[in-house]
Coordinates of C-alpha atoms and ligand atoms in Angstrom, one line a residue:
M1 CA -59.0 -2.6 -21.6
T2 CA -56.0 -0.8 -23.2
H3 CA -52.9 -1.8 -24.3
V4 CA -50.0 0.9 -24.3
S5 CA -47.3 0.3 -26.3
A6 CA -43.5 0.9 -26.1
S7 CA -44.5 2.2 -29.3
S8 CA -47.1 4.1 -28.7
E9 CA -49.4 7.1 -27.6
P10 CA -52.1 6.6 -25.7
Q11 CA -53.7 9.0 -27.0
S12 CA -53.6 8.5 -31.3
F13 CA -52.8 11.7 -33.5
D14 CA -55.7 11.4 -35.8
R15 CA -56.8 13.9 -35.7
V16 CA -54.6 16.7 -33.7
L17 CA -54.4 19.6 -35.8
S18 CA -53.1 22.4 -33.6
S19 CA -50.6 21.1 -32.2
M20 CA -47.2 21.9 -32.8
C21 CA -45.6 18.3 -31.1
T22 CA -45.9 15.4 -32.8
E23 CA -45.1 11.6 -33.0
P24 CA -41.2 11.1 -31.7
A25 CA -38.8 9.3 -34.1
P26 CA -38.7 5.5 -33.5
A27 CA -35.5 6.3 -32.5
A28 CA -35.2 9.6 -30.4
R29 CA -39.0 6.7 -28.4
R30 CA -36.6 3.8 -27.7
A31 CA -33.7 6.7 -26.6
A32 CA -35.4 8.1 -24.1
M33 CA -37.1 5.3 -22.6
A34 CA -32.8 4.2 -21.4
F35 CA -32.7 7.3 -20.0
L36 CA -35.9 7.9 -17.4
G37 CA -33.3 8.4 -14.7
S38 CA -30.1 9.7 -16.1
N39 CA -29.9 13.2 -15.3
P40 CA -28.5 17.3 -17.1
G41 CA -28.8 18.8 -14.4
D42 CA -25.6 16.7 -12.5
P43 CA -23.2 16.5 -15.5
A44 CA -19.9 15.4 -13.7
T45 CA -21.9 12.2 -12.1
F46 CA -24.5 11.3 -15.3
Q47 CA -21.8 11.6 -17.7
T48 CA -22.7 9.5 -20.9
I49 CA -25.5 11.2 -20.7
A50 CA -23.9 14.6 -20.4
A51 CA -21.7 14.0 -23.7
R52 CA -24.5 13.7 -25.1
E53 CA -26.6 16.8 -24.7
R54 CA -23.3 18.3 -25.2
E55 CA -23.1 17.0 -29.1
T56 CA -27.4 17.4 -29.8
V57 CA -26.3 21.4 -28.6
S58 CA -23.2 21.4 -31.3
M59 CA -25.1 19.5 -33.8
L60 CA -28.5 21.8 -33.6
G61 CA -24.9 24.2 -34.0
E62 CA -24.8 22.9 -37.2
L63 CA -28.9 23.4 -38.2
V64 CA -28.0 27.3 -37.1
G65 CA -24.7 28.2 -38.8
L66 CA -23.1 27.8 -35.5
A67 CA -19.5 26.3 -35.6
D68 CA -19.2 26.8 -32.0
P69 CA -22.3 27.2 -29.8
H70 CA -22.7 27.4 -26.1
G71 CA -26.1 25.9 -25.5
Y72 CA -28.2 23.2 -23.2
V73 CA -31.2 21.6 -23.8
T74 CA -34.2 23.1 -21.9
A75 CA -37.6 21.6 -20.8
G76 CA -38.9 23.4 -23.1
G77 CA -39.0 27.4 -26.3
S78 CA -40.5 28.7 -23.0
E79 CA -37.9 27.8 -20.5
A80 CA -34.8 28.8 -23.9
N81 CA -37.7 32.5 -23.8
I82 CA -36.9 33.0 -20.2
Q83 CA -33.4 32.6 -20.3
A84 CA -32.9 34.6 -23.0
V85 CA -34.5 37.8 -21.2
R86 CA -32.8 36.6 -17.7
A87 CA -28.9 36.4 -19.8
A88 CA -30.0 39.9 -21.0
R89 CA -31.1 41.3 -18.1
N90 CA -28.0 40.0 -16.3
R91 CA -26.0 41.8 -19.0
A92 CA -27.2 45.4 -18.9
T93 CA -25.9 48.3 -17.2
V94 CA -28.9 49.9 -17.1
A95 CA -32.0 50.0 -14.4
E96 CA -35.1 49.1 -15.2
P97 CA -34.4 47.5 -18.9
N98 CA -37.1 46.6 -21.8
V99 CA -37.6 43.7 -24.2
V100 CA -38.5 45.1 -27.7
A101 CA -41.2 42.3 -29.1
P102 CA -43.5 42.6 -31.8
T103 CA -47.5 41.1 -31.6
S104 CA -46.8 37.2 -32.7
A105 CA -44.0 36.8 -29.9
H106 CA -44.9 33.8 -28.3
F107 CA -46.8 33.7 -24.6
S108 CA -43.6 32.1 -22.7
L109 CA -42.3 36.5 -23.6
R110 CA -44.6 37.7 -20.3
K111 CA -43.7 34.1 -18.6
A112 CA -40.2 36.3 -18.4
A113 CA -41.4 40.0 -17.7
S114 CA -43.1 39.0 -14.7
L115 CA -41.0 36.4 -12.7
L116 CA -38.0 38.6 -14.2
D117 CA -39.1 41.9 -13.9
V118 CA -38.4 43.9 -17.1
E119 CA -40.6 46.1 -19.2
L120 CA -41.7 44.4 -22.4
R121 CA -42.6 47.2 -24.7
L122 CA -44.9 44.5 -27.8
V123 CA -45.3 45.8 -30.9
E124 CA -47.8 45.6 -33.6
T125 CA -46.6 43.2 -36.3
G126 CA -47.2 44.5 -40.5
P127 CA -50.3 43.5 -42.5
D128 CA -48.1 40.2 -43.3
H129 CA -47.6 39.6 -39.6
R130 CA -44.1 39.7 -39.3
A131 CA -42.2 42.3 -36.9
D132 CA -41.4 45.3 -38.6
P133 CA -38.6 47.1 -38.1
K134 CA -39.4 50.6 -38.5
A135 CA -43.0 50.1 -35.4
M136 CA -40.3 48.5 -33.4
A137 CA -37.6 51.5 -34.3
D138 CA -39.6 54.4 -32.4
A139 CA -39.7 51.7 -30.0
V140 CA -36.3 50.9 -28.2
D141 CA -33.6 52.8 -26.6
E142 CA -30.9 53.6 -24.1
R143 CA -32.1 51.1 -21.9
T144 CA -33.1 48.8 -24.2
A145 CA -31.5 45.7 -22.7
L146 CA -33.4 42.3 -25.8
V147 CA -34.4 43.1 -29.0
F148 CA -36.5 39.7 -29.2
G149 CA -37.0 38.7 -33.5
V150 CA -39.2 35.3 -34.1
A151 CA -38.7 32.8 -36.8
G152 CA -41.5 30.9 -37.6
S153 CA -44.4 32.8 -35.4
T154 CA -46.7 30.0 -33.8
E155 CA -49.8 31.6 -35.1
Y156 CA -48.9 32.5 -38.6
G157 CA -46.1 30.4 -39.3
R158 CA -44.0 34.0 -40.3
V159 CA -40.3 34.6 -40.5
D160 CA -39.4 38.2 -39.0
P161 CA -36.6 40.4 -40.9
I162 CA -34.3 39.3 -39.0
P163 CA -30.9 40.5 -39.9
A164 CA -33.1 44.2 -39.7
L165 CA -33.3 43.7 -36.4
V166 CA -30.0 43.0 -35.7
D167 CA -29.4 46.2 -37.1
L168 CA -31.8 47.3 -34.4
A169 CA -31.1 45.6 -31.3
D170 CA -26.5 47.4 -32.8
S171 CA -28.3 50.3 -33.0
V172 CA -28.4 51.3 -28.9
D173 CA -26.7 47.8 -28.5
A174 CA -29.4 45.9 -27.8
M175 CA -28.9 41.1 -27.6
L176 CA -31.0 39.6 -30.4
H177 CA -32.5 36.9 -30.0
V178 CA -34.5 35.2 -32.5
D179 CA -37.2 31.9 -31.3
A180 CA -37.2 29.4 -33.5
A181 CA -38.7 26.1 -31.5
F182 CA -41.1 25.9 -34.2
G183 CA -39.5 27.2 -37.7
G184 CA -36.1 25.9 -36.4
F185 CA -36.3 22.5 -37.7
F186 CA -37.9 23.1 -41.3
L187 CA -35.7 26.9 -41.9
P188 CA -32.7 25.4 -42.7
F189 CA -34.2 23.8 -46.3
T190 CA -35.9 26.8 -47.0
D191 CA -33.7 30.0 -48.1
R192 CA -34.7 32.8 -45.4
E193 CA -31.9 35.0 -44.0
W194 CA -33.2 33.4 -39.7
H195 CA -30.1 32.3 -38.6
F196 CA -26.1 32.7 -36.8
G197 CA -24.8 32.1 -40.2
H198 CA -27.4 35.0 -42.2
A199 CA -27.4 37.5 -39.2
G200 CA -25.3 38.4 -35.7
I201 CA -27.1 37.4 -33.3
D202 CA -26.3 36.8 -30.2
S203 CA -28.7 34.0 -28.9
M204 CA -31.5 31.5 -30.0
T205 CA -35.2 29.1 -29.1
I206 CA -35.2 25.6 -31.6
D207 CA -37.6 23.0 -29.8
P208 CA -36.6 19.4 -30.7
H209 CA -40.6 18.4 -29.1
K210 CA -41.8 20.0 -31.6
A211 CA -40.5 19.4 -35.6
G212 CA -37.1 18.0 -34.1
R213 CA -39.1 14.7 -33.7
A214 CA -38.0 14.5 -29.8
A215 CA -39.9 13.1 -26.8
I216 CA -41.1 15.6 -24.5
P217 CA -39.3 17.6 -22.3
A218 CA -36.1 18.7 -25.3
G219 CA -35.8 22.8 -26.0
G220 CA -32.8 24.1 -27.5
F221 CA -31.4 27.6 -25.5
L222 CA -28.2 28.4 -27.6
A223 CA -25.5 31.5 -28.1
R224 CA -22.4 33.0 -29.7
D225 CA -20.7 33.6 -26.7
R226 CA -20.1 31.8 -24.3
S227 CA -20.8 34.6 -22.5
V228 CA -24.2 34.6 -22.3
L229 CA -23.9 31.7 -20.7
D230 CA -21.9 33.1 -17.8
A231 CA -24.7 36.1 -17.3
L232 CA -27.0 32.2 -16.0
S233 CA -24.8 30.6 -14.5
I234 CA -24.8 30.3 -10.7
Q235 CA -22.6 27.9 -7.9
T236 CA -24.2 24.6 -7.2
P237 CA -22.6 23.3 -3.7
Y238 CA -23.1 20.0 -2.4
L239 CA -23.0 18.5 -6.6
E240 CA -20.9 16.7 -8.0
S241 CA -20.7 19.7 -11.0
E242 CA -19.9 23.5 -9.9
S243 CA -22.2 25.1 -11.3
Q244 CA -25.7 26.0 -13.5
V245 CA -27.2 27.5 -16.1
S246 CA -30.3 26.0 -16.5
L247 CA -33.3 26.9 -15.3
G248 CA -34.5 23.7 -13.9
G249 CA -32.4 21.8 -11.9
T250 CA -32.4 18.6 -12.1
R251 CA -34.2 17.9 -15.8
S252 CA -34.9 15.3 -18.2
G253 CA -32.3 12.9 -19.2
A254 CA -34.7 11.3 -21.7
G255 CA -35.6 14.8 -23.3
V256 CA -31.8 14.9 -24.1
A257 CA -31.3 11.0 -25.1
S258 CA -33.9 11.4 -27.3
A259 CA -33.2 14.7 -28.7
H260 CA -29.4 13.3 -29.5
A261 CA -31.2 10.0 -31.4
A262 CA -33.8 12.2 -33.0
L263 CA -30.7 14.4 -34.9
E264 CA -28.3 11.5 -35.5
T265 CA -31.2 10.2 -37.3
L266 CA -33.0 12.8 -38.6
W267 CA -30.3 15.7 -39.8
P268 CA -30.5 16.8 -42.6
D269 CA -31.9 14.7 -44.9
G270 CA -34.6 13.7 -42.5
Y271 CA -35.8 16.8 -41.6
R272 CA -36.0 18.0 -45.6
A273 CA -38.4 15.3 -46.1
A274 CA -41.1 15.5 -43.9
F275 CA -40.4 19.3 -45.1
E276 CA -40.9 18.8 -48.1
R277 CA -43.9 17.0 -47.7
T278 CA -45.1 19.3 -45.1
M279 CA -45.2 21.8 -46.9
E280 CA -46.8 20.7 -50.0
L281 CA -49.9 19.8 -48.3
A282 CA -49.9 22.8 -46.5
R283 CA -49.6 24.4 -49.5
W284 CA -52.4 22.2 -51.1
L285 CA -54.6 22.2 -47.7
A286 CA -54.8 25.9 -48.5
T287 CA -55.9 25.8 -52.4
E288 CA -58.4 23.5 -51.2
L289 CA -59.6 25.6 -48.9
D290 CA -59.2 29.3 -51.0
S291 CA -61.3 26.8 -53.8
R292 CA -64.1 27.0 -51.0
G293 CA -64.1 30.6 -50.5
F294 CA -62.3 31.1 -46.9
D295 CA -59.9 33.7 -46.5
V296 CA -56.8 31.1 -46.7
I297 CA -53.2 33.5 -45.5
E298 CA -50.4 32.2 -47.6
P299 CA -48.0 29.6 -45.7
E300 CA -44.9 29.9 -45.3
L301 CA -43.9 27.0 -43.3
P302 CA -46.2 23.8 -43.0
L303 CA -49.0 25.5 -40.6
V304 CA -52.3 26.8 -42.4
A305 CA -54.1 30.3 -40.9
W306 CA -57.5 30.6 -42.1
E307 CA -61.0 32.3 -41.5
A308 CA -63.9 30.9 -40.8
S309 CA -66.6 31.4 -38.9
Q310 CA -66.9 30.6 -35.0
S311 CA -70.4 27.9 -35.5
L312 CA -67.7 26.1 -38.2
F313 CA -64.8 26.2 -35.7
E314 CA -67.0 24.2 -33.4
R315 CA -68.4 21.6 -34.9
L316 CA -64.9 20.5 -36.4
R317 CA -65.0 20.7 -33.0
D318 CA -67.4 18.4 -31.9
A319 CA -67.2 15.9 -34.6
G320 CA -63.8 15.7 -32.5
W321 CA -61.2 17.9 -34.4
R322 CA -58.9 19.4 -32.6
I323 CA -58.5 22.4 -34.1
A324 CA -57.0 26.3 -32.6
R325 CA -57.8 29.4 -33.2
T326 CA -55.0 32.7 -33.3
Q327 CA -56.0 35.6 -31.5
Q328 CA -57.5 37.3 -34.5
G329 CA -59.4 34.1 -34.6
A330 CA -58.8 32.2 -37.8
I331 CA -58.4 29.2 -37.3
R332 CA -54.8 27.6 -37.4
I333 CA -53.9 23.7 -38.5
V334 CA -50.6 23.1 -38.1
V335 CA -49.4 20.1 -41.1
M336 CA -46.4 18.1 -38.3
P337 CA -45.3 15.7 -39.6
H338 CA -48.2 13.0 -38.4
V339 CA -50.3 14.1 -41.1
D340 CA -50.8 13.1 -44.1
R341 CA -53.4 13.1 -47.2
N342 CA -56.0 10.5 -45.9
M343 CA -56.4 13.0 -42.9
L344 CA -56.6 16.3 -44.4
D345 CA -58.8 14.7 -47.2
A346 CA -60.9 13.3 -43.8
F347 CA -61.1 17.5 -42.8
L348 CA -62.4 19.5 -45.7
T349 CA -64.8 16.6 -45.6
A350 CA -65.8 17.5 -42.1
V351 CA -65.5 21.3 -43.3
D352 CA -68.6 20.0 -45.6
R353 CA -70.7 18.4 -44.3
H354 CA -70.6 20.8 -41.4
R355 CA -70.2 25.1 -43.1
P356 CA -73.4 26.6 -43.7
Ligands
PLP1 C1 -44.0 26.4 -29.1 C2 -43.6 27.6 -28.9 C3 -43.3 28.2 -28.0 C4 -42.6 27.8 -26.6 O1 -42.6 26.8 -26.5 P1 -42.4 25.3 -25.2 O2 -41.6 24.2 -25.6 O3 -43.7 25.1 -24.6 O4 -42.2 25.8 -24.2 C5 -41.9 30.3 -28.6 N1 -41.9 30.1 -29.0 C6 -42.7 29.3 -30.0 C7 -41.8 30.4 -31.9 C8 -43.0 28.5 -30.4 O5 -43.9 28.0 -31.2

């Protein structure tokens, strides 16, 4: 018989190297449990969780250089990305608006394009796996409503040249969205230019349920101007509240409360310590793999992508390691807070055992 306590998961994270999710912080887990029945989708009725959501948005604003942020806690990065496209489309003054993004953009952008009937123009990244502003300049035109950049890509952990993408968006009067779903809780401790304080970006995705160590579901959509949220607003008869900007109706109070608790306990020192520890581990893993003769892509965030054969990949999976691959076939190891040196030592032992 398996006992599942309130402080652990029924499936252990022991061999999980593929996920951007991780064990929630203890305070985040407790807060989630306490708010299972609260609906932030109806803030006039559920005022306690509504207040926590406002505080969460304001703490997220602090992370991303925005003194007066507008936004809400989404179900995840996908919802936030869909909302960015929806806001841009609703504000566009041209027929048949398009979105220009690098091929490194998360697949949720394809969902957005299909749901909202906008044209998605995906532009090849440069050899460094970052967005290529020159190539993207050839793809924008007067119908471009949104230019999309990634601050911490899902496959390689790369940060796009955000200020150059802002210039590009400005040149065609488009909005600029930054997807920091993965990178947002690491990048405050780097010298990268990625947030509202560094460049004139309009909106951002940042996910507390990834490196923010909140319980699932907790994503974030943030905007510089109130008008972006207004473009998402729908009237709501029969609720106590009058309008709603979220895609979901009833939303998770657990997600909101746990994001709030995680931010309150971990920002900034806890997140900084986690970033420094996992980044060092990622660099160490990259060196170890490199010394074994594998082609490794230098990690920029705690994510190590390296070329390995199909057979090694399959044998490691058969041995119980949860690993995933990029579209180009590299194995990607996400060094989330549940990963430690012992786990990576065991993984490297498995690599040595199973490589040809
Ligand atoms: C994970 C991720 C998403 C999607 O977020 P979900 O919470 O899974 O919906 C979007 N963008 C990036 C860069 C991501 O890493």
